[in-house]
XYZ file of C-alpha atoms in Angstrom:
546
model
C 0.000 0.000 0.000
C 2.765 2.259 0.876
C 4.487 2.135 -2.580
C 1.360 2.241 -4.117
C 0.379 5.659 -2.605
C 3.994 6.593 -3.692
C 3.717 5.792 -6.854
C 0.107 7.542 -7.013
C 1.681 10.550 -5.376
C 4.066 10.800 -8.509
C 0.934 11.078 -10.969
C -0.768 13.238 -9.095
C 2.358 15.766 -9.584
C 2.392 14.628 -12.897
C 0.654 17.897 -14.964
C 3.556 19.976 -14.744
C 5.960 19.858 -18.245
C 5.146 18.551 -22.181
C 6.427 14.568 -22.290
C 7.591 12.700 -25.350
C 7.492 9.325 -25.967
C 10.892 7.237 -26.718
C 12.330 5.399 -29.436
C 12.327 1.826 -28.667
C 15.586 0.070 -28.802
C 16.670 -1.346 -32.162
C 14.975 1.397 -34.312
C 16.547 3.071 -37.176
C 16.395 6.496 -35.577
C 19.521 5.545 -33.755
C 21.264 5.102 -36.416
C 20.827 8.789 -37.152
C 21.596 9.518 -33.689
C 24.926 7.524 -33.326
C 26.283 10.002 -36.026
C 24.719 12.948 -35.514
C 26.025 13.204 -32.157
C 29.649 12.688 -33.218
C 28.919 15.615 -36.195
C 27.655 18.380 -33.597
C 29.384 19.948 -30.358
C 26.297 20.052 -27.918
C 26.659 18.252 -25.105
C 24.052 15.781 -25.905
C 24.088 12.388 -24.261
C 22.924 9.039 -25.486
C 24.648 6.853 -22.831
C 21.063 6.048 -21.450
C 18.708 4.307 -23.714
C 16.028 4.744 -24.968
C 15.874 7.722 -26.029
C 13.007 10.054 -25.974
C 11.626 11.682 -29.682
C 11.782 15.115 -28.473
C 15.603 14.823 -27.038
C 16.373 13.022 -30.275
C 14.387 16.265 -32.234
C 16.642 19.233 -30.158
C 19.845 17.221 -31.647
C 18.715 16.666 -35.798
C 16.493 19.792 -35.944
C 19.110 21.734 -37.794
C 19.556 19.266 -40.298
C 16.912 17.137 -40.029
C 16.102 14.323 -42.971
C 13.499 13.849 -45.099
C 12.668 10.385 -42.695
C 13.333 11.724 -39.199
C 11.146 14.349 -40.089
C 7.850 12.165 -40.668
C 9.003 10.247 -37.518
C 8.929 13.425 -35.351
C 6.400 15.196 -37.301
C 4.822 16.005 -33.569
C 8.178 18.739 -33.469
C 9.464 19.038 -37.218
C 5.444 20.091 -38.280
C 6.178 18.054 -40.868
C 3.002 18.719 -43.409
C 3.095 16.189 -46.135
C 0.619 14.201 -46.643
C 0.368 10.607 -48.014
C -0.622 10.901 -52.014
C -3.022 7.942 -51.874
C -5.112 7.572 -48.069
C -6.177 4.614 -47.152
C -10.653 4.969 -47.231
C -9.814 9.353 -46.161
C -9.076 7.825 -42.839
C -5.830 5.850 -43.103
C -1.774 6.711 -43.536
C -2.745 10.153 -43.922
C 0.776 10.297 -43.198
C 3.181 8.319 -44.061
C 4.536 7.628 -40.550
C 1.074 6.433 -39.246
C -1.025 3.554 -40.499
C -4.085 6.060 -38.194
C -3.301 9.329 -37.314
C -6.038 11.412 -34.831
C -4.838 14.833 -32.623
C -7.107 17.089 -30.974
C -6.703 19.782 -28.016
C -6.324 17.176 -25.719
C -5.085 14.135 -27.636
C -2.699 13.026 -29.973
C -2.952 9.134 -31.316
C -0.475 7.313 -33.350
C -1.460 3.836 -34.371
C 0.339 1.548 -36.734
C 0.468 -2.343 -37.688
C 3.893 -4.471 -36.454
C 4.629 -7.218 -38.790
C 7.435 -8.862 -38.843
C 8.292 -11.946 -41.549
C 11.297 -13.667 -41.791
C 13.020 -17.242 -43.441
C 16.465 -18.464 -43.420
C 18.261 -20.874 -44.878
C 20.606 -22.606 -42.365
C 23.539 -25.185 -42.440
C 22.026 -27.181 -38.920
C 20.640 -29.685 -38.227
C 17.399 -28.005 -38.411
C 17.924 -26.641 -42.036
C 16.088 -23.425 -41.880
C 14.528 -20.876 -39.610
C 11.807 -18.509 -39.555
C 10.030 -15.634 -37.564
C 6.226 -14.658 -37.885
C 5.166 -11.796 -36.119
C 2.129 -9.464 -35.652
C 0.618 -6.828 -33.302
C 0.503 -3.402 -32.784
C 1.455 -0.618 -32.161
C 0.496 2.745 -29.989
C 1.680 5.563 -28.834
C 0.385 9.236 -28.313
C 0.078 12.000 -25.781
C -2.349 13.217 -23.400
C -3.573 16.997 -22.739
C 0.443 17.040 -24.187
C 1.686 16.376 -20.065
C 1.472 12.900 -20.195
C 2.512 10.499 -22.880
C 1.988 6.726 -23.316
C 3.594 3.744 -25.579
C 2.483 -0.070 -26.026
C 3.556 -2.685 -28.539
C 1.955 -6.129 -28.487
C 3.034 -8.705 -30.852
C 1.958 -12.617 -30.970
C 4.958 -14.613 -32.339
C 5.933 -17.907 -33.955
C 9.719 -18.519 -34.290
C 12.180 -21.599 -35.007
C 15.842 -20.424 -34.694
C 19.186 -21.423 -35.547
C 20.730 -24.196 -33.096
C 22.901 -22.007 -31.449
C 20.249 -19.976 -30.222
C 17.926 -22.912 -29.130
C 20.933 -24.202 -27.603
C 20.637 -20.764 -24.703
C 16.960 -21.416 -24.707
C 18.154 -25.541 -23.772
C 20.622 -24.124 -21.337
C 18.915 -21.255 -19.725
C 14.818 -22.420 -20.451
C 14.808 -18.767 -22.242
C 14.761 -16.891 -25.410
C 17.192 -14.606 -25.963
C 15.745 -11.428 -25.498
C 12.335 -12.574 -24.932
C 10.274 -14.005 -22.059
C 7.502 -16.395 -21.313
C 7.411 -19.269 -24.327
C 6.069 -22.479 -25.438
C 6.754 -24.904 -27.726
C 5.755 -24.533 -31.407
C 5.087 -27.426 -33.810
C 8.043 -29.822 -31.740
C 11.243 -27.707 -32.988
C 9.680 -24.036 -32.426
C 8.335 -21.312 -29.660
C 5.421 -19.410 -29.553
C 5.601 -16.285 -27.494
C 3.751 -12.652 -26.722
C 6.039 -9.502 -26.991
C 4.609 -6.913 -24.676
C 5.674 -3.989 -23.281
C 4.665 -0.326 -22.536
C 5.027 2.603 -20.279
C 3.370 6.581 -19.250
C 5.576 9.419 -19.265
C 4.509 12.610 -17.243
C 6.575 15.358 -15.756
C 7.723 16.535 -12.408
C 9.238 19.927 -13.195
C 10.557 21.302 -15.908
C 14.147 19.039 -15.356
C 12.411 15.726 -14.004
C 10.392 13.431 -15.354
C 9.176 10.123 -14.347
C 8.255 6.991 -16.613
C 6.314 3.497 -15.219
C 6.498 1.017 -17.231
C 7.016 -2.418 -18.842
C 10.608 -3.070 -21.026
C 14.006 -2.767 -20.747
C 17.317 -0.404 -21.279
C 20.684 -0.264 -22.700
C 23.140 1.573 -20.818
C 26.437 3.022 -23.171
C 27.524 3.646 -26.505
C 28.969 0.752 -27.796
C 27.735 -2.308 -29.391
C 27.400 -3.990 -25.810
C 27.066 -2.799 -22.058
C 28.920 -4.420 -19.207
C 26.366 -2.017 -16.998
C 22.987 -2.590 -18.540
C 21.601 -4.000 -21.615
C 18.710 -5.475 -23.281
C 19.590 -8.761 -23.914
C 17.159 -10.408 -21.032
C 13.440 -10.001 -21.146
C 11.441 -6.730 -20.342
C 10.717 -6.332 -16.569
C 8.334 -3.560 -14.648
C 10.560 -0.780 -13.903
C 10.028 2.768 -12.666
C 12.378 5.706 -14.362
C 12.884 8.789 -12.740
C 14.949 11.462 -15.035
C 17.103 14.524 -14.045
C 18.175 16.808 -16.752
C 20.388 19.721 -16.490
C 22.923 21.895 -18.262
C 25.882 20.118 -16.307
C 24.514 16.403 -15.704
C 21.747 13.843 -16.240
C 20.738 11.745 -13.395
C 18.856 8.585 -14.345
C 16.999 6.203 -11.640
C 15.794 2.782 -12.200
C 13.996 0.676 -9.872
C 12.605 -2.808 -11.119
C 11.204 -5.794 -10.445
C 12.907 -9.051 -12.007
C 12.454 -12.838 -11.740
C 15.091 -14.936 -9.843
C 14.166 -18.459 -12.065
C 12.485 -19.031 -15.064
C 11.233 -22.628 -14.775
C 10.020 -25.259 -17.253
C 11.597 -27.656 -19.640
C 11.536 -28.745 -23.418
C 7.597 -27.992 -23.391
C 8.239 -24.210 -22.563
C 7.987 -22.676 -19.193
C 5.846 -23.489 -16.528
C 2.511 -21.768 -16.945
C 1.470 -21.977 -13.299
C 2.484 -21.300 -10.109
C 4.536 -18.001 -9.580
C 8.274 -17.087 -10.080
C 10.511 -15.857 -7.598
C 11.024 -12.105 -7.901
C 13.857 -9.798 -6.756
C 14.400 -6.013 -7.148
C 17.143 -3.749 -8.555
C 17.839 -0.102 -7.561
C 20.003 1.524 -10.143
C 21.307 5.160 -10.900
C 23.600 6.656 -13.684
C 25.028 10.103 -13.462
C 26.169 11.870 -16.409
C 28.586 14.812 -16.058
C 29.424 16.776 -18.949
C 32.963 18.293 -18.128
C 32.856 19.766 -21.758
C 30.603 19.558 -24.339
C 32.241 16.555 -26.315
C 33.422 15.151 -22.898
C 31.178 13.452 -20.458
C 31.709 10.785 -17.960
C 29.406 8.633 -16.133
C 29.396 6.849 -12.520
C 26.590 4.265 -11.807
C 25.620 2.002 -9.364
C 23.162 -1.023 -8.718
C 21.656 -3.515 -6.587
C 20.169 -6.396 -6.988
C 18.234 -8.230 -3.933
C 15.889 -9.853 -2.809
C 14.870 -13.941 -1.322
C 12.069 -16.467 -1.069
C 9.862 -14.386 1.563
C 11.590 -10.587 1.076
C 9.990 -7.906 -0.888
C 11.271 -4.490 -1.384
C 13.504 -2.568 0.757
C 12.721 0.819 1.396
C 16.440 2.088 2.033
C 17.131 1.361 -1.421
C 14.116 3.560 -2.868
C 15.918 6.694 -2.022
C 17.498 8.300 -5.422
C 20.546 9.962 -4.364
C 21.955 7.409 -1.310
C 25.393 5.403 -2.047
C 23.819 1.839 -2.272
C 27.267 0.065 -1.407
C 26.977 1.524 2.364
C 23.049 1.025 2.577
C 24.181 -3.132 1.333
C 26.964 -2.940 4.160
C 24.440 -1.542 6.348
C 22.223 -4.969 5.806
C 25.202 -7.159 6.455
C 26.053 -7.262 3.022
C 23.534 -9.820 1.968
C 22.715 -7.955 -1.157
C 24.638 -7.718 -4.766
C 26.242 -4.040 -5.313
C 27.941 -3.119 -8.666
C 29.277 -0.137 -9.538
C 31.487 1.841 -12.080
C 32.262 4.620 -14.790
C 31.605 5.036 -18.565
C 32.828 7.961 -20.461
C 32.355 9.305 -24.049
C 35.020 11.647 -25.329
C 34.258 13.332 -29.040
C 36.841 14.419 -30.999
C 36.686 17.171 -33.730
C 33.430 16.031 -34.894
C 34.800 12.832 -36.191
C 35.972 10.454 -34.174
C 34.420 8.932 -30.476
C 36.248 7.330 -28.132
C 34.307 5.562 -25.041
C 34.726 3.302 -22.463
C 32.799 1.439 -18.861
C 34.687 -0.111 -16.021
C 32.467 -1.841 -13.575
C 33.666 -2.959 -10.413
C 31.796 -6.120 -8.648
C 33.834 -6.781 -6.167
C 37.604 -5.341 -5.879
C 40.731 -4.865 -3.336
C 43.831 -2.695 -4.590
C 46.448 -4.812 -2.548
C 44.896 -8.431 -4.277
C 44.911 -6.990 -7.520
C 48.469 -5.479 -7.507
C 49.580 -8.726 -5.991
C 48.623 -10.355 -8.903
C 48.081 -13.855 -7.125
C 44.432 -14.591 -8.558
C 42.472 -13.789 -6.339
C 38.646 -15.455 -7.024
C 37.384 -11.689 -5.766
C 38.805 -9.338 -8.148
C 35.756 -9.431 -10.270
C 35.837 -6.362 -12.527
C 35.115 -5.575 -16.171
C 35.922 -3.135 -18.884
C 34.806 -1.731 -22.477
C 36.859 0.211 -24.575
C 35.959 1.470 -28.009
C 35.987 3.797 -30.827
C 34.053 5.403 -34.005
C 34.698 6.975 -36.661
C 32.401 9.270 -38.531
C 32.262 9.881 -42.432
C 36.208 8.481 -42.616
C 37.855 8.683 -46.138
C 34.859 11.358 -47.220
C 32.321 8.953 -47.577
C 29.582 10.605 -45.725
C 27.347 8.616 -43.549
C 29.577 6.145 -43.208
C 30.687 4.686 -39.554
C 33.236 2.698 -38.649
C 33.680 1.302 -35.190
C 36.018 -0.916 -32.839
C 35.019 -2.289 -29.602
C 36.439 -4.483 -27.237
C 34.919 -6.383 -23.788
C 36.929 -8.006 -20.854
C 35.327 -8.960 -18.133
C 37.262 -11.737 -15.395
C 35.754 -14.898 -13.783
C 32.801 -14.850 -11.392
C 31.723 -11.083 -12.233
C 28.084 -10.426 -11.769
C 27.437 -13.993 -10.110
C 26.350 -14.061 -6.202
C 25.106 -16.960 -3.738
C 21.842 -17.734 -5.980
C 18.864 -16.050 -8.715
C 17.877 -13.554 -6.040
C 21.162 -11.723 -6.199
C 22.722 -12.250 -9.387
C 23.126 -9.954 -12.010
C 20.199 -10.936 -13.956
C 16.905 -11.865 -14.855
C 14.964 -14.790 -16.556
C 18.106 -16.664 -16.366
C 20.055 -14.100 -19.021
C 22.327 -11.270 -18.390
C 21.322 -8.521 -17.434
C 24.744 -7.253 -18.928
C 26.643 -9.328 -21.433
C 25.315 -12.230 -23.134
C 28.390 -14.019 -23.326
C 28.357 -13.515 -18.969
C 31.799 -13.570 -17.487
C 35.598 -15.141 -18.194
C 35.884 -13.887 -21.481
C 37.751 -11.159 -24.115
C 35.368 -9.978 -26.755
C 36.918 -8.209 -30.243
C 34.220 -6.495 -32.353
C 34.461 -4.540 -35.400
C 31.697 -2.889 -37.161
C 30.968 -1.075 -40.154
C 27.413 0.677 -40.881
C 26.757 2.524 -44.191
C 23.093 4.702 -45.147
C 22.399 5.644 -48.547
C 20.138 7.942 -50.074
C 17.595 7.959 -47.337
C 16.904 4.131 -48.460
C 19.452 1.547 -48.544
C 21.293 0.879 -45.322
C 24.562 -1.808 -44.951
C 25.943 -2.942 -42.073
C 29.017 -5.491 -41.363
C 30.030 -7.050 -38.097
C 32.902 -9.236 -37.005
C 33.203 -10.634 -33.546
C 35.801 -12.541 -32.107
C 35.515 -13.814 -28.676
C 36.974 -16.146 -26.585
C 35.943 -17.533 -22.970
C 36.254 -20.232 -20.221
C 34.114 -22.419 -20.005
C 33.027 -24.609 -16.952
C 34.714 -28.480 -17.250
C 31.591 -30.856 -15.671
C 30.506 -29.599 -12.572
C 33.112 -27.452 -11.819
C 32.328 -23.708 -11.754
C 35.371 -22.212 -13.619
C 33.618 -18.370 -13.316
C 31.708 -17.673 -16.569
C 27.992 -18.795 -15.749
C 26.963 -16.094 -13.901
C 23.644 -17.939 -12.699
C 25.837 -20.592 -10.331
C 26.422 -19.725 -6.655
C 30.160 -18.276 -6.238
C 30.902 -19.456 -3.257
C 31.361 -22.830 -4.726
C 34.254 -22.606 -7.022
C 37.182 -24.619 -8.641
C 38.553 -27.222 -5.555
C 41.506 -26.274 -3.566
C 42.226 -30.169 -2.995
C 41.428 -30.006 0.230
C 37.948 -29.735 0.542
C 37.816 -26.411 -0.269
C 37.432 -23.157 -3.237
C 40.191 -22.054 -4.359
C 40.923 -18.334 -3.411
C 43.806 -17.962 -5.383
C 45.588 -18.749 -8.611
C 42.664 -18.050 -10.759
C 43.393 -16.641 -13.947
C 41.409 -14.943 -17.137
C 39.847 -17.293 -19.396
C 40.409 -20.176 -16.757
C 38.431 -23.743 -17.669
C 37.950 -25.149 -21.104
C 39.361 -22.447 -23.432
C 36.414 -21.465 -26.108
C 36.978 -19.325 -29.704
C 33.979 -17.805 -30.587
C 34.208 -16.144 -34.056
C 31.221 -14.666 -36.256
C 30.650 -12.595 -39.079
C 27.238 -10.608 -39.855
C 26.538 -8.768 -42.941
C 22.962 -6.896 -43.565
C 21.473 -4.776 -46.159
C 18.369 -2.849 -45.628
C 15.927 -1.380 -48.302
C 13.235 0.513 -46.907
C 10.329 0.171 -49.308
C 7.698 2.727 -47.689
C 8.091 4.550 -44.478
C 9.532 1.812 -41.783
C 8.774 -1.290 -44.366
C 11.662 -3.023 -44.524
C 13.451 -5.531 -46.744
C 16.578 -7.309 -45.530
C 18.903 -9.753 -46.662
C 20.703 -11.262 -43.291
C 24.034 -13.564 -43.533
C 25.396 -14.618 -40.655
C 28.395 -17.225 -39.934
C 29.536 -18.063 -36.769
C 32.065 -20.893 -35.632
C 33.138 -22.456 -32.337
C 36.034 -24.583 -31.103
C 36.946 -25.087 -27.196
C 40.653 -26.820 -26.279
C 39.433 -29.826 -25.079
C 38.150 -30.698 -28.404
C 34.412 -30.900 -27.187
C 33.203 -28.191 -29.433
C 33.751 -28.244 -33.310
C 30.528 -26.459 -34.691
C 30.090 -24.182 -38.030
C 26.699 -22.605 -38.648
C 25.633 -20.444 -41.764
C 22.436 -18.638 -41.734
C 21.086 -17.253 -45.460
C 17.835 -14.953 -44.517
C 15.646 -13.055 -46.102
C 13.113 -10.543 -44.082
C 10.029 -8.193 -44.227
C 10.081 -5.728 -41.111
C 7.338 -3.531 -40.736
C 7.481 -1.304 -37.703
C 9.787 -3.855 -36.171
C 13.071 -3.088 -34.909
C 16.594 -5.115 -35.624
C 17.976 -7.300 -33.907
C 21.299 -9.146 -34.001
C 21.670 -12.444 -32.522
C 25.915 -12.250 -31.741
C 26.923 -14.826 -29.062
């Protein structure tokens, strides 16, 4: 009752500032984004995701495209009109399949289909994806804004990615499931979320779905890799920082089998406080500090201590006994000239100075870090981006004692899909022509440790930590653990895309993806090829590298 009274408090206070609605994660606008904000010198920040249309808008409006301008028509007042309306009443416009705005509402509705086949070199032979839903989004007396997406789906994918769902009883980046005609899933897609304002600065959003936190191609901190989750976002804006809150509710397990999950009884559920703050030293220079917990056990529900947005979470966790899972860290983004960014994230699980210098492998030294770079329009070729990225993250990071406390939710990652013990090497290239035809190339070269039988080695993050590689004597061992420790794994994958839009967010794609694994005991030998061919319409991209 007490948090619900909170919460109602919030929306009570909500009629104070005009709200925008985001742009979900995978959409094309970010594409636009990740160069634009290289191009300009404003100090605007994408480390948080999503991003909202309006923030997105106050970046591009100077030199806006012809398609980000029917996106954010709402700011651009973008006036043209479809040539051929659907019955007077339909894609007026060419962004919305219904369109409706009045003093006090503004309604944007539009189909979400999403068909898909591949050819692949598996066992299974091919793969496919059928969606369809909907979409809507709009805004409210323009104080309070609201999003939903709901899409039914039918998929069969590659082996390598039924292989997670095997291990982990999940989809990647999807949640409750059941088995579809013996080798496939059947799933809903849902999520959603209001927007309203605080003050002029704050804002507050409740909702369904999930975030990416950085600017590279993964996050150590936060990403979207795991299924959406109820969260509520509290944002901060001013000319010096941004200070983002997140408090959510996860699930400890997932549970089911080769059927699909379980369909009754309840899930265990845990919480996670989480807050970023963004300083912008300069401009083109701004550096981040964040920090999260995760809690929570079979009888516990929320702890109040945690709910306040501006308290140092490691002492409130030290404070309990230290029962709970603290992470915490830096990210930075440094611009240079308009061309080139260089960023980075360092998260910190568990660390002491004197182990580390020591260098005796100590199990505790859990830490992780991202460095990367991207290059804007190189060689003249304008709208061209080339990037470099690589992950490192040492053995037992993000794990804890059990579910509850780990760093994730629905068995994945809340962070990395690939979890712990492992060096990831990525190189992208990304390419849009004439408002059209977009390219984009990936390479991805990984390798980790992986467990050998029983033993936990450091990488699956889900396992309790405090029962590690023997000592010989009836114990963990503490020390002499080393990076990549257990059965030594190359990971290596290629990705290549091109994109034709065909009307406004229709999408044609031809996919090609090959990805090969070898380990050193000579347990794993596999190559996979996937040939695909898809029709997106309203849906965003995805990329399936681990």
């Amino acid at each position: 009752m007490r948090n619900a009274i909170w919460i109602l408090s919030l929306l009570v206070t909500s009629m104070l500032s005009a709200q925008s609605t985001d742009f979900t994660l995978g959409h094309p606008a970010y594409q636009v984004v990740e160069l634009a904000e290289i191009r300009t010198s404003n100090s605007f920040s994408s480390t948080f995701k999503p991003l909202s249309r309006h923030s997105v808008y106050s970046l591009i409006q100077d030199n806006i495209s012809p398609y980000m301008s029917k996106e954010l028509r709402t700011y651009s007042r973008d006036s043209a009109k479809s040539s051929n309306p659907i019955l007077k009443k339909f894609y007026q416009y060419p962004a919305d399949a219904y369109y409706y705005e009045d003093r006090n509402l503004e309604l944007h509705v539009n189909p979400v289909l999403q068909l898909s086949y591949s050819k692949t070199n598996d066992a299974l032979g091919s793969a496919y994806v059928l969606s369809r839903g909907a979409e809507i989004r709009g805004r409210i007396d323009n104080k309070i804004a609201f999003y939903t997406m709901l899409t039914e789906n039918q998929a069969r994918y590659p082996v390598y990615i039924n292989d997670v769902r095997d291990s982990t009883l999940v989809v990647p980046y999807e949640g409750f499931w059941k088995q579809f005609a013996t080798t496939g899933v059947d799933f809903f897609r849902a999520q959603g979320y209001i927007d309203f304002g605080l003050s002029k600065s704050i804002s507050a959003q409740l909702g369904f779905g999930k975030h990416f936190v950085g600017n590279g191609v993964r996050s150590l901190i936060l990403s979207d890799y795991s299924n959406n989750y109820p969260y509520l976002r509290i944002d901060t804006k001013t000319k010096v920082f941004d200070y983002t809150n997140v408090f959510a509710e996860l699930i400890s397990e997932a549970r089911g089998g080769t059927f699909g999950l379980l369909g009754t009884g309840g899930f265990g559920k845990k919480y996670m406080a989480f807050h970023h703050l963004n300083i912008k030293l300069k401009p083109n220079l701004h550096i981040g500090l964040f920090e999260s917990v995760m809690y929570g056990d079979s009888t516990g529900g929320l702890k109040l201590e945690y709910l306040n947005p501006i308290i140092f979470y490691r002492a409130v966790e030290q404070q309990n006994g230290s029962e709970d899972n603290a992470i915490l860290g830096m990210d930075f983004k440094w611009n240079i000239k308009n061309r080139i960014s260089v960023y980075g994230q360092l998260v910190i699980d568990e660390m002491i100075i004197g182990e580390v210098l020591a260098g005796d492998g100590w199990w505790g030294n859990k830490q992780g870090f991202q460095l990367g770079a991207k290059y804007a329009d190189p060689f003249g070729v304008d709208d061209l981006l080339i990037q470099t990225e690589v992950n490192r993250v040492r053995p037992y990071m993000y794990a804890h004692e059990d579910g509850f406390t780990s760093y994730s939710h629905y068995n994945l990652s809340l962070a990395h899909p690939l979890g712990a013990n492992f060096t990831e090497y990525i190189g992208r290239a990304n390419y849009r022509l004439s408002g059209q035809w977009s390219f984009e190339g990936m390479v991805m070269r990984a390798s980790y440790g992986n467990d050998i039988g029983d033993v936990n080695f450091g990488r699956d993050i889900l396992k309790d930590y405090t029962i590690r590689r023997p000592d010989g004597n009836g114990g963990n061992l503490d020390f002499g653990n080393a990076h990549l420790q257990g059965n030594k794994t190359d990971l290596t994958m290629f990705f290549f895309r091109a994109s034709y839009m065909a009307k406004h967010n229709l999408f044609l794609d031809l996919d090609a993806t090959f990805r090969k694994e070898t380990d050193a005991n000579g347990q794993i030998d596999t190559s996979t090829s996937v040939l695909g061919f898809s029709l997106r319409w309203n849906v965003p991209s995805r990329r399936y590298l681990f």
